[in-house]
Short mmCIF file of C-alpha atoms and ligand atoms in Angstrom, two decimals:
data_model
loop_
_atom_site.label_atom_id
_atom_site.label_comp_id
_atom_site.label_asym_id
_atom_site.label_seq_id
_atom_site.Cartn_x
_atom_site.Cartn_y
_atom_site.Cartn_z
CA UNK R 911 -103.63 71.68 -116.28
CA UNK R 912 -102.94 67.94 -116.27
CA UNK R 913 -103.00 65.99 -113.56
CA UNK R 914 -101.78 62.35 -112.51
CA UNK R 915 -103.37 60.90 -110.24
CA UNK R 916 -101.89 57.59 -108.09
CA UNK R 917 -104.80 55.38 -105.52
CA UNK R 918 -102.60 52.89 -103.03
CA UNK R 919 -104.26 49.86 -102.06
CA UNK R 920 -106.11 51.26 -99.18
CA UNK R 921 -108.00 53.77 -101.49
CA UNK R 922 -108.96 50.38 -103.75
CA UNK R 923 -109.81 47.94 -101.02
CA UNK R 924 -113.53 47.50 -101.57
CA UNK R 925 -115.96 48.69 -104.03
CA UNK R 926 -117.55 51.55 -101.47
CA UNK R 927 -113.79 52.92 -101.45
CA UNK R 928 -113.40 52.56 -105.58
CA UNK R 929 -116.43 54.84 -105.74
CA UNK R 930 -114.48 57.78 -103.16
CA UNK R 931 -112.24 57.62 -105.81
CA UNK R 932 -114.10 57.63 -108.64
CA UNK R 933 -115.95 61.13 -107.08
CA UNK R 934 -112.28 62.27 -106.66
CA UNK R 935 -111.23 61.85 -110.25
CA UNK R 936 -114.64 62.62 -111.76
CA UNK R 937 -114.52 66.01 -109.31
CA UNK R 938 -112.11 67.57 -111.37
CA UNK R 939 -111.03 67.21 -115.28
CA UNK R 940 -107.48 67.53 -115.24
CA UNK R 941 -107.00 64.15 -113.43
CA UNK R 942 -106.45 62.63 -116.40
CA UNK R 943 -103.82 59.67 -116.00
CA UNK R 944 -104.78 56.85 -113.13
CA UNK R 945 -102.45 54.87 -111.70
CA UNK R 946 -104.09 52.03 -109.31
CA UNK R 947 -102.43 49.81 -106.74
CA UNK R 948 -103.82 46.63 -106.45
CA UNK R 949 -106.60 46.13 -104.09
CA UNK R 950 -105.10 46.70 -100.16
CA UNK R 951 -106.09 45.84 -96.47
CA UNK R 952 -109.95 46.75 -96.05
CA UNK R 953 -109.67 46.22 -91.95
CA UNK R 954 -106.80 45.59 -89.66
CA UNK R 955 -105.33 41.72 -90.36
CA UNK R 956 -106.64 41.73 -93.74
CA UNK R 957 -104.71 40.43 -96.84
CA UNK R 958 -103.27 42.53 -99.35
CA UNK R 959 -104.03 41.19 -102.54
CA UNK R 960 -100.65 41.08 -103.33
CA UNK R 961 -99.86 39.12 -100.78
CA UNK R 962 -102.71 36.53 -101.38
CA UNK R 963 -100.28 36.50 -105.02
CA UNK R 964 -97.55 35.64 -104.10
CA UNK R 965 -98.61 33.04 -101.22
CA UNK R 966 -100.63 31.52 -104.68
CA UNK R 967 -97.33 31.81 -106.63
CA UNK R 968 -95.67 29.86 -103.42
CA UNK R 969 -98.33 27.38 -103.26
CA UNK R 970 -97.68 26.82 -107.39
CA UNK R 971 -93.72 26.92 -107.37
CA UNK R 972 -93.92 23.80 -105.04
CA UNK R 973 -96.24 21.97 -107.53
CA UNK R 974 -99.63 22.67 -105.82
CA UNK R 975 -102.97 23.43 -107.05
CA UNK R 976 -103.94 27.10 -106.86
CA UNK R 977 -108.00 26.90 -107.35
CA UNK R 978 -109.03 27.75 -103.77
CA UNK R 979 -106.16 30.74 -103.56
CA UNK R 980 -107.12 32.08 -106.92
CA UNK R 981 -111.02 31.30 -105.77
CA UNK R 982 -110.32 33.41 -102.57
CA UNK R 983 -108.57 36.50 -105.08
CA UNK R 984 -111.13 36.44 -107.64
CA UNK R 985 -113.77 37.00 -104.69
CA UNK R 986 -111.83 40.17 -103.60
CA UNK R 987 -112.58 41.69 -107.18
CA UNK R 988 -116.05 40.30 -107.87
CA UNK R 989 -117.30 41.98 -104.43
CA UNK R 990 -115.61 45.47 -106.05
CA UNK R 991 -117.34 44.62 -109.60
CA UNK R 992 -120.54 43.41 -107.97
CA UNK R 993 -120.56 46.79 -105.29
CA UNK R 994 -119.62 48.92 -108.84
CA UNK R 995 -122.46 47.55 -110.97
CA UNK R 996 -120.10 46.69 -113.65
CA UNK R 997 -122.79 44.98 -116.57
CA UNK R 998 -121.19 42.93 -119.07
CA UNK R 999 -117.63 43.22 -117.55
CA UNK R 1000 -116.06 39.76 -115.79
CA UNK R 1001 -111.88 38.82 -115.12
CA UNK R 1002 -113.04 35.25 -115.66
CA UNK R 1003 -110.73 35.02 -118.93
CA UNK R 1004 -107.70 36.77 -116.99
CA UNK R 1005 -108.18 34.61 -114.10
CA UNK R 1006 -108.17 31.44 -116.42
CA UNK R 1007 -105.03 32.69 -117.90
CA UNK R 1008 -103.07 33.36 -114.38
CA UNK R 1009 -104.11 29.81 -113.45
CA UNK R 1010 -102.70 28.41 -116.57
CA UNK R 1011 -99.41 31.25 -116.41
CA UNK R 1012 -99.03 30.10 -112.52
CA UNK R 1013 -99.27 26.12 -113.25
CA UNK R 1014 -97.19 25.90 -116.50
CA UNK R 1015 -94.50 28.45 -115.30
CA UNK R 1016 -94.66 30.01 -112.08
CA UNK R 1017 -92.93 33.00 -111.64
CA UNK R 1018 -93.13 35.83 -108.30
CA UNK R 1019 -93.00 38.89 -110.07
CA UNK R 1020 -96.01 37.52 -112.64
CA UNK R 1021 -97.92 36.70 -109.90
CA UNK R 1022 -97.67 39.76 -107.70
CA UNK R 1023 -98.12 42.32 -110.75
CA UNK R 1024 -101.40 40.65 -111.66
CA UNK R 1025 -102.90 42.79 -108.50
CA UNK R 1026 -102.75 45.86 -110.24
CA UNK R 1027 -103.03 44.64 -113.74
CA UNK R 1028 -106.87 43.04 -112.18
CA UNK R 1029 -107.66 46.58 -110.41
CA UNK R 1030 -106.41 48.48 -113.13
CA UNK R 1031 -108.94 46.68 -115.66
CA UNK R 1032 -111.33 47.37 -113.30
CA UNK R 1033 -110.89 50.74 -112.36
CA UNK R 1034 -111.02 51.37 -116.52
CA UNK R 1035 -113.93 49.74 -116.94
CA UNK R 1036 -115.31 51.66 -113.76
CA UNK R 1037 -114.02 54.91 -115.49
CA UNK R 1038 -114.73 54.14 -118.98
CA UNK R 1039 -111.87 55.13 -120.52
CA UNK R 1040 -108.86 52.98 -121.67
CA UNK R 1041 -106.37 50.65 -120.05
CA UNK R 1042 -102.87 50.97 -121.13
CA UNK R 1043 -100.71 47.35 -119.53
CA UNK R 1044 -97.60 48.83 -118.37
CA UNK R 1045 -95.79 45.65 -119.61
CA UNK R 1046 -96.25 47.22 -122.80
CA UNK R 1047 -94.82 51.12 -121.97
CA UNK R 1048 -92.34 50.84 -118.81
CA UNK R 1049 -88.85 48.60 -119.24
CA UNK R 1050 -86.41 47.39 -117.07
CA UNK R 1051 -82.56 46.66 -118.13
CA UNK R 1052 -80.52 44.00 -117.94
CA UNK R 1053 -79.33 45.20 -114.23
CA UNK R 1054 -83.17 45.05 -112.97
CA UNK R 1055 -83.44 49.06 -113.15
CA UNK R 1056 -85.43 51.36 -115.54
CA UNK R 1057 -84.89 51.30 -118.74
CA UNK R 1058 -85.23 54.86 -119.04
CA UNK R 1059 -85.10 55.55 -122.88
CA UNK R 1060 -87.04 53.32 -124.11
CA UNK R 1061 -90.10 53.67 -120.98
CA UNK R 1062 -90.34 57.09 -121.78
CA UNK R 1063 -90.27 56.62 -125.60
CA UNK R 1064 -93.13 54.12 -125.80
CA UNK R 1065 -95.36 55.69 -122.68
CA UNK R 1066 -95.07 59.12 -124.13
CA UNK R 1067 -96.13 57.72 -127.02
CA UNK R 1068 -99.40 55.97 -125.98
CA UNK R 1069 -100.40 58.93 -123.61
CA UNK R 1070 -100.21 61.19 -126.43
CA UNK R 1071 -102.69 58.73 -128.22
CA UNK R 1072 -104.69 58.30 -125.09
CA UNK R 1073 -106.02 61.58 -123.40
CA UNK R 1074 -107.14 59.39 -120.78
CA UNK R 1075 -105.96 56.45 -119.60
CA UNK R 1076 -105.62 53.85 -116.61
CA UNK R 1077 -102.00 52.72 -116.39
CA UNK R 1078 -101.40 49.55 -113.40
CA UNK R 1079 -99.22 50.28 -110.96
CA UNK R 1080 -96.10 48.50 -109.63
CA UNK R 1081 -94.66 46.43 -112.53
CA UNK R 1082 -93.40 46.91 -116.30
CA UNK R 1083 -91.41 44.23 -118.41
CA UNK R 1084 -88.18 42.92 -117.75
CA UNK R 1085 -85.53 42.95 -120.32
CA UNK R 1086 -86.05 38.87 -120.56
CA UNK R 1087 -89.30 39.69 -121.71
CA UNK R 1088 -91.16 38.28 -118.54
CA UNK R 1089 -93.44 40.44 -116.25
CA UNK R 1090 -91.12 42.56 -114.04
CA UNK R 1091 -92.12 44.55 -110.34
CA UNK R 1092 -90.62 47.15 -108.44
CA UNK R 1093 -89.78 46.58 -104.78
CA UNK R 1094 -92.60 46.47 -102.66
CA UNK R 1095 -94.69 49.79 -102.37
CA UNK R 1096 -93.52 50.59 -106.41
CA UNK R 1097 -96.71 51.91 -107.71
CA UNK R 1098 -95.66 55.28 -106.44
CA UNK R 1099 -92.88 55.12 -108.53
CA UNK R 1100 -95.05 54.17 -111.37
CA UNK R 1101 -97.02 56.85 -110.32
CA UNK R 1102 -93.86 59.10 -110.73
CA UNK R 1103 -92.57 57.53 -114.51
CA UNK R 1104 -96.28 58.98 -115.76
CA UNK R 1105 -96.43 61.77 -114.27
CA UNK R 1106 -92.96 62.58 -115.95
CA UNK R 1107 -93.82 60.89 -119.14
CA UNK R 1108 -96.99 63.18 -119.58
CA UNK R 1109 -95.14 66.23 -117.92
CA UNK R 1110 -98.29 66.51 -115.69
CA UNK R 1111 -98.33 69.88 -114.08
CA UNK R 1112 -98.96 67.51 -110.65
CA UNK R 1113 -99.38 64.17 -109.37
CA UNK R 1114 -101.20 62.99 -106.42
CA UNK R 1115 -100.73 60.59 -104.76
CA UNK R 1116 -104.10 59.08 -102.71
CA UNK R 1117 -103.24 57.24 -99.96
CA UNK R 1118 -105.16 56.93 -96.20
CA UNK R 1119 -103.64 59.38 -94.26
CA UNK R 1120 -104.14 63.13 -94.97
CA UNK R 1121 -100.26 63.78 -96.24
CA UNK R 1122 -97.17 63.09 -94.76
CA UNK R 1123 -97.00 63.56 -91.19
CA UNK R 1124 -94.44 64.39 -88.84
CA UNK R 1125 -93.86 60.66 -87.24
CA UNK R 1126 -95.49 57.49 -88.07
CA UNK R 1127 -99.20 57.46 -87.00
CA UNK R 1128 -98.27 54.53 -85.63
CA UNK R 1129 -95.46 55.38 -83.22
CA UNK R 1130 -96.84 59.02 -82.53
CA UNK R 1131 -100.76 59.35 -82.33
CA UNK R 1132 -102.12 61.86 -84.26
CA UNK R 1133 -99.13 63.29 -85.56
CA UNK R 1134 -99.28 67.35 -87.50
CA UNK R 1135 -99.25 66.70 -91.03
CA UNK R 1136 -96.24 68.86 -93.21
CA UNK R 1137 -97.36 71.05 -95.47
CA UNK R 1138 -94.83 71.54 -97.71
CA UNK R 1139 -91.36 69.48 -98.03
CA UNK R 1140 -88.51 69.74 -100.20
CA UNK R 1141 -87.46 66.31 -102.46
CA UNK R 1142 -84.62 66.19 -100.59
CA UNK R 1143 -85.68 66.06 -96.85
CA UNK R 1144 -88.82 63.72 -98.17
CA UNK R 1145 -85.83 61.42 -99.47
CA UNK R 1146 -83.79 61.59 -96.14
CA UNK R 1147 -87.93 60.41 -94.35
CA UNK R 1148 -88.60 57.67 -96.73
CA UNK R 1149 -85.22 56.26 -96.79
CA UNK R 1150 -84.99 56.06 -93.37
CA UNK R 1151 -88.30 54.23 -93.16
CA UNK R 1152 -91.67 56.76 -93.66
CA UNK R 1153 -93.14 54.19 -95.67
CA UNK R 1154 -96.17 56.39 -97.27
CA UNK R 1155 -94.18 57.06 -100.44
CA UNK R 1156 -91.83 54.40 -101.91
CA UNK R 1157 -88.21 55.78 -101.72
CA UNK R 1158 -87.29 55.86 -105.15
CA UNK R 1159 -91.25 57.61 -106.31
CA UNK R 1160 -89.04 61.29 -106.28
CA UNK R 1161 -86.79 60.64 -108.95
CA UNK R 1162 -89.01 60.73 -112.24
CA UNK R 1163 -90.69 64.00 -111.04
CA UNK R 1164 -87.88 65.85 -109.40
CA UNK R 1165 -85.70 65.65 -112.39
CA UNK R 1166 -88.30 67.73 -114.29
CA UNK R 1167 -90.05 69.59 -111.08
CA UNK R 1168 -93.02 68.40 -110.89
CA UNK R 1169 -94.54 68.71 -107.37
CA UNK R 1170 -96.26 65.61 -105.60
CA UNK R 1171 -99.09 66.25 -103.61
CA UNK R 1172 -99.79 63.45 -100.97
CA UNK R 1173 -103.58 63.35 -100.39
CA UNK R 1174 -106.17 61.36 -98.40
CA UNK R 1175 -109.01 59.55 -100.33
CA UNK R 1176 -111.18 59.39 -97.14
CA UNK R 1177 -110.69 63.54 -96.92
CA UNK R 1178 -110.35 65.15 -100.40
CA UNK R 1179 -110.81 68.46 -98.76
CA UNK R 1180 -107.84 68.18 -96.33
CA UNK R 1181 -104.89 70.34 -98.11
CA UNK R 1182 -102.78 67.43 -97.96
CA UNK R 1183 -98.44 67.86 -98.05
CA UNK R 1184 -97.07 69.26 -101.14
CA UNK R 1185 -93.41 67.76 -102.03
CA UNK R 1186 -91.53 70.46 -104.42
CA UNK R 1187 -88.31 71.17 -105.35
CA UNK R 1188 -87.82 74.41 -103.39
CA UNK R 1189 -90.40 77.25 -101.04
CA UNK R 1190 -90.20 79.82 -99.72
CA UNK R 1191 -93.79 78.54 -97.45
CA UNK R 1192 -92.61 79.55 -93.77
CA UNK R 1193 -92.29 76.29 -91.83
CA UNK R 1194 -94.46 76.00 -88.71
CA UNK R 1195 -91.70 74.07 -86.94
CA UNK R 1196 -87.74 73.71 -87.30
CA UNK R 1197 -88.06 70.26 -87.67
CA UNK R 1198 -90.03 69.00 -91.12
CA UNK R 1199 -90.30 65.27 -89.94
CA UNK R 1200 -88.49 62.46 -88.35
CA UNK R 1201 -88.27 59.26 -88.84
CA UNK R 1202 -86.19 55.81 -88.11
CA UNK R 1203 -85.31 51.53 -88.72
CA UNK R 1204 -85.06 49.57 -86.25
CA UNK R 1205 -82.03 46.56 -86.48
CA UNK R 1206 -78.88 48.42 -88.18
CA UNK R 1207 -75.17 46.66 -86.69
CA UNK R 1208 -72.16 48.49 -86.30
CA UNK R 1209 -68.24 47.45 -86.77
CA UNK R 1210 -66.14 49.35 -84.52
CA UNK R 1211 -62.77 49.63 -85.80
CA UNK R 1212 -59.99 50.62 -83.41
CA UNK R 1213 -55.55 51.45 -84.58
CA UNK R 1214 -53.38 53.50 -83.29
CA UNK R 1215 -52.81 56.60 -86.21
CA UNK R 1216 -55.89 55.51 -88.18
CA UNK R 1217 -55.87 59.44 -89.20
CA UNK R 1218 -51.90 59.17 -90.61
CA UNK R 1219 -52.34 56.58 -92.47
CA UNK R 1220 -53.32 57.08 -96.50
CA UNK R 1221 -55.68 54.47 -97.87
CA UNK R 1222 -57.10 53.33 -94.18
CA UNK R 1223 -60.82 53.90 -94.64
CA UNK R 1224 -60.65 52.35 -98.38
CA UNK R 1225 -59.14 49.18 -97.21
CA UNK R 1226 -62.21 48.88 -94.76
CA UNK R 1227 -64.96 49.65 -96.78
CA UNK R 1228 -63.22 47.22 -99.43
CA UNK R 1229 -64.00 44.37 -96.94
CA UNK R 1230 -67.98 45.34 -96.99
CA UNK R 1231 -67.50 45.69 -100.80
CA UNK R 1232 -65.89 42.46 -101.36
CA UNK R 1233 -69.06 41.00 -99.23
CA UNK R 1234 -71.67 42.79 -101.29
CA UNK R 1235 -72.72 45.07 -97.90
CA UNK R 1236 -73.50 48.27 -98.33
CA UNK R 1237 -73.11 50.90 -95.55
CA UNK R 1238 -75.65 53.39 -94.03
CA UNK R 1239 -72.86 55.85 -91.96
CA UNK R 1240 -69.02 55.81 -91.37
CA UNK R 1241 -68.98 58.62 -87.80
CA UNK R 1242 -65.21 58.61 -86.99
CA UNK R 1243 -62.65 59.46 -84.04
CA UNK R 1244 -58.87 59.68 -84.39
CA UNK R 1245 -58.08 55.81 -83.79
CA UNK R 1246 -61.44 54.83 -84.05
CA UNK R 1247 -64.25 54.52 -87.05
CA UNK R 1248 -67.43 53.01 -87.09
CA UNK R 1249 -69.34 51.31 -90.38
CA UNK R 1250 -73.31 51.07 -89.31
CA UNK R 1251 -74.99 48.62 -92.00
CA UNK R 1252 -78.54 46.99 -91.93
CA UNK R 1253 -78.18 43.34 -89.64
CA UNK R 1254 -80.07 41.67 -92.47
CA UNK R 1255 -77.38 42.07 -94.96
CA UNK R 1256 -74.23 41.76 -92.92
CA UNK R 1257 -75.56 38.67 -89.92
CA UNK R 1258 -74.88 36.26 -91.97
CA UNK R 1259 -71.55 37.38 -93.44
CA UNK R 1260 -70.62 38.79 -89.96
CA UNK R 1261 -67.04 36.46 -89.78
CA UNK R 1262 -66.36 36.89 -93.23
CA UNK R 1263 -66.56 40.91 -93.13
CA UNK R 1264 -64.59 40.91 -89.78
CA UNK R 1265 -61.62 38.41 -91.15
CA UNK R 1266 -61.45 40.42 -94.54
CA UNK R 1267 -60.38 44.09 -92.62
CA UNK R 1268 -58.20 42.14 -90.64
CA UNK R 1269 -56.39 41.02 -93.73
CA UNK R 1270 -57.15 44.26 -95.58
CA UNK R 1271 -56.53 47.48 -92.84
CA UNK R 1272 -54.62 45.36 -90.51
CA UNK R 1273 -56.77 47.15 -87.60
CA UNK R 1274 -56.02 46.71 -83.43
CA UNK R 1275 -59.41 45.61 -82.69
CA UNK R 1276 -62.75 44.93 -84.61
CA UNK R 1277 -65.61 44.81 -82.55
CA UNK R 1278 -69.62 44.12 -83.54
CA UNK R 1279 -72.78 44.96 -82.03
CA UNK R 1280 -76.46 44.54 -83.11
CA UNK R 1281 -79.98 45.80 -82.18
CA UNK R 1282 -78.70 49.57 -82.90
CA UNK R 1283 -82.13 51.73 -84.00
CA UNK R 1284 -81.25 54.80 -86.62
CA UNK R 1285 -83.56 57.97 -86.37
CA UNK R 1286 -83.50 60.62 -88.68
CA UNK R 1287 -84.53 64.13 -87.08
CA UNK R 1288 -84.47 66.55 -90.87
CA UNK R 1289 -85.02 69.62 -91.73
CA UNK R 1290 -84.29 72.31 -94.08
CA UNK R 1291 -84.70 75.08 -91.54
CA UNK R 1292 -82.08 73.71 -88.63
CA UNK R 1293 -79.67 75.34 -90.94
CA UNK R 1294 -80.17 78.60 -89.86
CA UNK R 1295 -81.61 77.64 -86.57
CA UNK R 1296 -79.36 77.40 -83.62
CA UNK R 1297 -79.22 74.41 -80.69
CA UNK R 1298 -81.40 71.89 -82.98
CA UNK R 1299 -79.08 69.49 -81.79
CA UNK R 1300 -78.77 70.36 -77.76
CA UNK R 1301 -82.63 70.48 -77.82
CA UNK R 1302 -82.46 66.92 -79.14
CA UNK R 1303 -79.89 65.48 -77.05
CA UNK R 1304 -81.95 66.95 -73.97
CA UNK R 1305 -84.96 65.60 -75.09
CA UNK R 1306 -83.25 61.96 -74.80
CA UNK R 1307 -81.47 62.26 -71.80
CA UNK R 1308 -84.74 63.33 -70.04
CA UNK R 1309 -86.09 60.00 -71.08
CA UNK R 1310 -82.96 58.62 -69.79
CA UNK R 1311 -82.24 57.09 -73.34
CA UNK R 1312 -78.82 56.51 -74.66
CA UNK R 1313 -77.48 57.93 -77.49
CA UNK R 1314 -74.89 55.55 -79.26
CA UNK R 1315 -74.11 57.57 -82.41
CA UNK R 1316 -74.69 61.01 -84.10
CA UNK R 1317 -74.19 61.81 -87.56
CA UNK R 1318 -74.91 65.35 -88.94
CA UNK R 1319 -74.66 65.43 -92.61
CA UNK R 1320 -72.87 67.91 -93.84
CA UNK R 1321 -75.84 69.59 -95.55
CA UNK R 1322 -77.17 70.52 -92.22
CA UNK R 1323 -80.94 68.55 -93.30
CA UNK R 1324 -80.54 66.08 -91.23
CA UNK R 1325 -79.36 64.83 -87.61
CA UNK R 1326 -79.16 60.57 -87.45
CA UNK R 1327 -78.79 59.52 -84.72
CA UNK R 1328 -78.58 56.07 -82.90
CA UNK R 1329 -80.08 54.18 -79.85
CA UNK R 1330 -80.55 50.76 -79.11
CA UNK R 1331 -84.00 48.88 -80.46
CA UNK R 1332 -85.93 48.73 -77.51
CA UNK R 1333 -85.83 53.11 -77.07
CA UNK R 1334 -86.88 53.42 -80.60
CA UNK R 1335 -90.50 54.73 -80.08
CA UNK R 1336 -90.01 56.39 -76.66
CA UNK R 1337 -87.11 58.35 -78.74
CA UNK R 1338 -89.21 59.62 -81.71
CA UNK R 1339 -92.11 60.45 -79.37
CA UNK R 1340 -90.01 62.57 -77.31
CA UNK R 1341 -88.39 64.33 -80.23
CA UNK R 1342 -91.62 65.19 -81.47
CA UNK R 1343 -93.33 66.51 -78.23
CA UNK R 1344 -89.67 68.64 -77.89
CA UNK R 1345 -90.07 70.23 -81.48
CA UNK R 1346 -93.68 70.20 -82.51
CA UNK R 1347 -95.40 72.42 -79.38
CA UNK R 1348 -98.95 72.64 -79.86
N1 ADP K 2694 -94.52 60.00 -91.65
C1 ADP K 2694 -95.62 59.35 -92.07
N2 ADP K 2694 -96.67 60.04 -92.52
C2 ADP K 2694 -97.78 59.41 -92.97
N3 ADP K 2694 -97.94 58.08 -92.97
C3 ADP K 2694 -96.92 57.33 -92.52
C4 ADP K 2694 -95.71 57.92 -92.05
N4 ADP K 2694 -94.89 56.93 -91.68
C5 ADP K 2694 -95.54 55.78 -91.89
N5 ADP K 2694 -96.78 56.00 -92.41
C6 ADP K 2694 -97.76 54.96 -92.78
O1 ADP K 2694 -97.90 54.91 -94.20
C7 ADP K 2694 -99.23 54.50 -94.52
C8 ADP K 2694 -99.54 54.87 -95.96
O2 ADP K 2694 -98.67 54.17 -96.85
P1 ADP K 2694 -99.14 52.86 -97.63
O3 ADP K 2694 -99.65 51.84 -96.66
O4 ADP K 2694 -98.08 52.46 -98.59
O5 ADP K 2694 -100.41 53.46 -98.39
P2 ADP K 2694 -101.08 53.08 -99.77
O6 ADP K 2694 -101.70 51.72 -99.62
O7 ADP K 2694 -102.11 54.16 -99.93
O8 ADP K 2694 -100.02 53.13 -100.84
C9 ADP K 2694 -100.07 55.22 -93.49
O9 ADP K 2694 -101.30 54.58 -93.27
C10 ADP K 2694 -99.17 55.23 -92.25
O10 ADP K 2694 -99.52 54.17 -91.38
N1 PHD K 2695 -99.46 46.31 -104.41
C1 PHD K 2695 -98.03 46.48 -104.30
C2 PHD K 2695 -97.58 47.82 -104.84
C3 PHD K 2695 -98.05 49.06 -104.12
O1 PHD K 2695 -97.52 50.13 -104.36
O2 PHD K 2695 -99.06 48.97 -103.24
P1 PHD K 2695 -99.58 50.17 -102.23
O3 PHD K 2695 -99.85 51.38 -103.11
O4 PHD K 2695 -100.82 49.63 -101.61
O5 PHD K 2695 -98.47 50.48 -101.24
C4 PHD K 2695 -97.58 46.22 -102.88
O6 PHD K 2695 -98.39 45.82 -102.05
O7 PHD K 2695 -96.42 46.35 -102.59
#
């Protein structure tokens, strides 16, 4: 049995939450691979380290000094190597080195890796057992994506050398040969790329919550965690905005089946959600989760015999194409069709997308709106369960909240629908107390 094992920021904060983990790992052998985030929020309006990075990297790009920022990071670890009792181990020589990296050649992605490169020396020093730099074992291409043949050449490689091994989250090397991240949230998907590249029989993921939960804690309190959800409906959560695992940290393991198991560092013992390919585990509720994004606009294109005419719907999306937008949902009527896309890509190309069908589909009327809230309701068993969607719809109109799209994929996993921004949370909580009884 091998296990990976991935700690988020939260689980790293301080040095009396390294040592949770540290009982975690040394509780069982197989956790063999460790993947650290760099060191998160220890209270409410605390500072992610990463954060503290890149407002150094700012602070650098526009010629400034950095001692006092880099003063203010360096005290975040030395509390964690003081609390640890780490003898004869200091970052003074990597700190020196960022200073010098950050004044001669400042660069964002340098600076905000450095978080987990820091924690990850740490946590191997913590662990005793060896740190591999992911600059050195996971690649990016030319486009800014994985470079998937040659990451899992060269990490395979150094994991079969290394029986154990610390491995930073969040960041690998760009194919310019500088210091590359993932989007924010990306040591899952680290995380993920080990687990695959060791063919772990599981990786966990250590976070502060105990698993994926139906709602946001923060919308819902004290939401039911899942137990068990399929890749697919944990893609349709995190996509649409359930932020506890990045939204790309599925692909690695799902293409060779390995199953994530979301778990809380503050509760080992709590079972956790398991994320797998397929179960046949018999779901306490028709719904699995449900989840939503605020700010979305939609284009409401009106002609006359829309349906009739070949090539209509190409000529549209062509216009968001041409503007780099991509779209979330196309619902459509008979003379009517509606693109939803996220306001902060299409605001401020609003007049250039609208001019562009115009000249393009030739419609009657193009009309925008903003301030339109998406909310995915999914689940694998409202398949075979009949009036999922009337018991929605009735939820909403009890709350007297407007419903200003639907969209059922055709898989039958999900209902999206849309309402404006301000019903948002009053939405999700009353889907939730409509499908998850006590
Ligand atoms: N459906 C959900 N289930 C669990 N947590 C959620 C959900 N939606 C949002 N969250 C938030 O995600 C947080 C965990 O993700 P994150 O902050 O990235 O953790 P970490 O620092 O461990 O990587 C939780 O504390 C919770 O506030
Ligand atoms: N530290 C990075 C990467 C990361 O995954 O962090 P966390 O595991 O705390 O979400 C970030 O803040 O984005």
């Amino acid at each position: 049995m091998k296990k990976v094992v991935k700690f988020g920021g939260s689980s790293l904060a301080s040095a009396e939450q390294f040592k949770k983990v540290g009982k975690i790992i040394h509780a069982d052998d197989s956790r063999v691979y460790v993947v650290p985030s760099a060191p998160g929020k220890r209270f409410d309006g605390d500072t992610k380290v990463t954060d503290m990075l890149l407002h150094a990297y700012q602070t650098a790009s526009e010629g400034n000094d950095v001692d006092e920022e880099l003063k203010a990071i360096k005290a975040r670890y030395d509390e964690i190597i003081t609390g640890l009792e780490l003898k004869d181990f200091s970052l003074d020589d990597d700190f020196a080195e960022i200073k010098k990296n950050l004044a001669e050649n400042p660069q964002s992605d340098y600076a905000a890796s450095r978080g987990e490169y820091l924690n990850g020396k740490v946590m191997a020093a913590y662990l005793g057992i060896p740190f591999i730099d992911s600059a050195e074992v996971i690649f990016f291409n030319e486009e800014g994506n994985l470079n998937d043949y040659k990451t899992y050449k060269r990490l395979t490689e150094r994991l079969a050398q290394n029986e154990r091994a610390v491995i930073p989250g969040f960041y690998g090397m760009g194919k310019d040969g500088n210091v590359k991240t993932f989007s924010r949230g990306g040591s899952d998907v680290t995380g993920s790329i080990v687990a695959r590249a060791s063919r772990a029989d599981v990786y966990e993921n250590w976070t502060d919550v105990s698993g994926f939960l139906v709602a946001d804690p923060r919308i819902v309190p004290d939401p039911k965690p899942i137990k068990y959800i399929t890749y697919r409906e944990l893609r349709e959560l995190s996509y649409m905005g359930a932020s506890v695992l990045h939204e790309d940290a599925i692909f690695p393991v799902r293409s060779c089946g390995i199953p994530i198991n979301i778990k809380n560092t503050n509760a080992p013992e709590d079972a956790g959600t398991w994320i797998v390919e397929s179960t046949c585990q018999k779901q306490d509720y028709v719904v699995t989760g449900i989840a939503g994004k605020k700010d979305f606009c939609t284009i409401f294109i009106t002609k006359a015999m829309m349906n009739s005419e070949i090539g209509f719907g190409r000529k549209v999306l062509q216009a968001f194409e041409e503007n780099n937008i991509s779209f979330e949902h196309m619902p459509s009527g008979i003379d009517t069709m509606t693109i939803v896309v996220h306001a902060d890509e299409f605001i401020d190309k609003e007049q250039s997308v609208v001019s562009a069908i115009h000249r393009l589909a030739e419609p009657d009327s193009v009309e925008i709106e903003s301030g339109l809230a998406l909310i995915a309701v999914v689940g694998r068993g409202m398949k075979s369960a009949s009036g999922t969607a009337g018991k929605l719809f009735t939820a909403l109109a009890n709350k007297g909240i407007n419903i200003k799209m639907i969209d059922q994929g055709s898989s039958e996993l999900n209902i999206i629908i849309g309402v404006e921004n301000r019903d948002f949370e009053t939405a999700i909580k009353a889907i939730y107390s409509t499908f998850i009884t006590k």
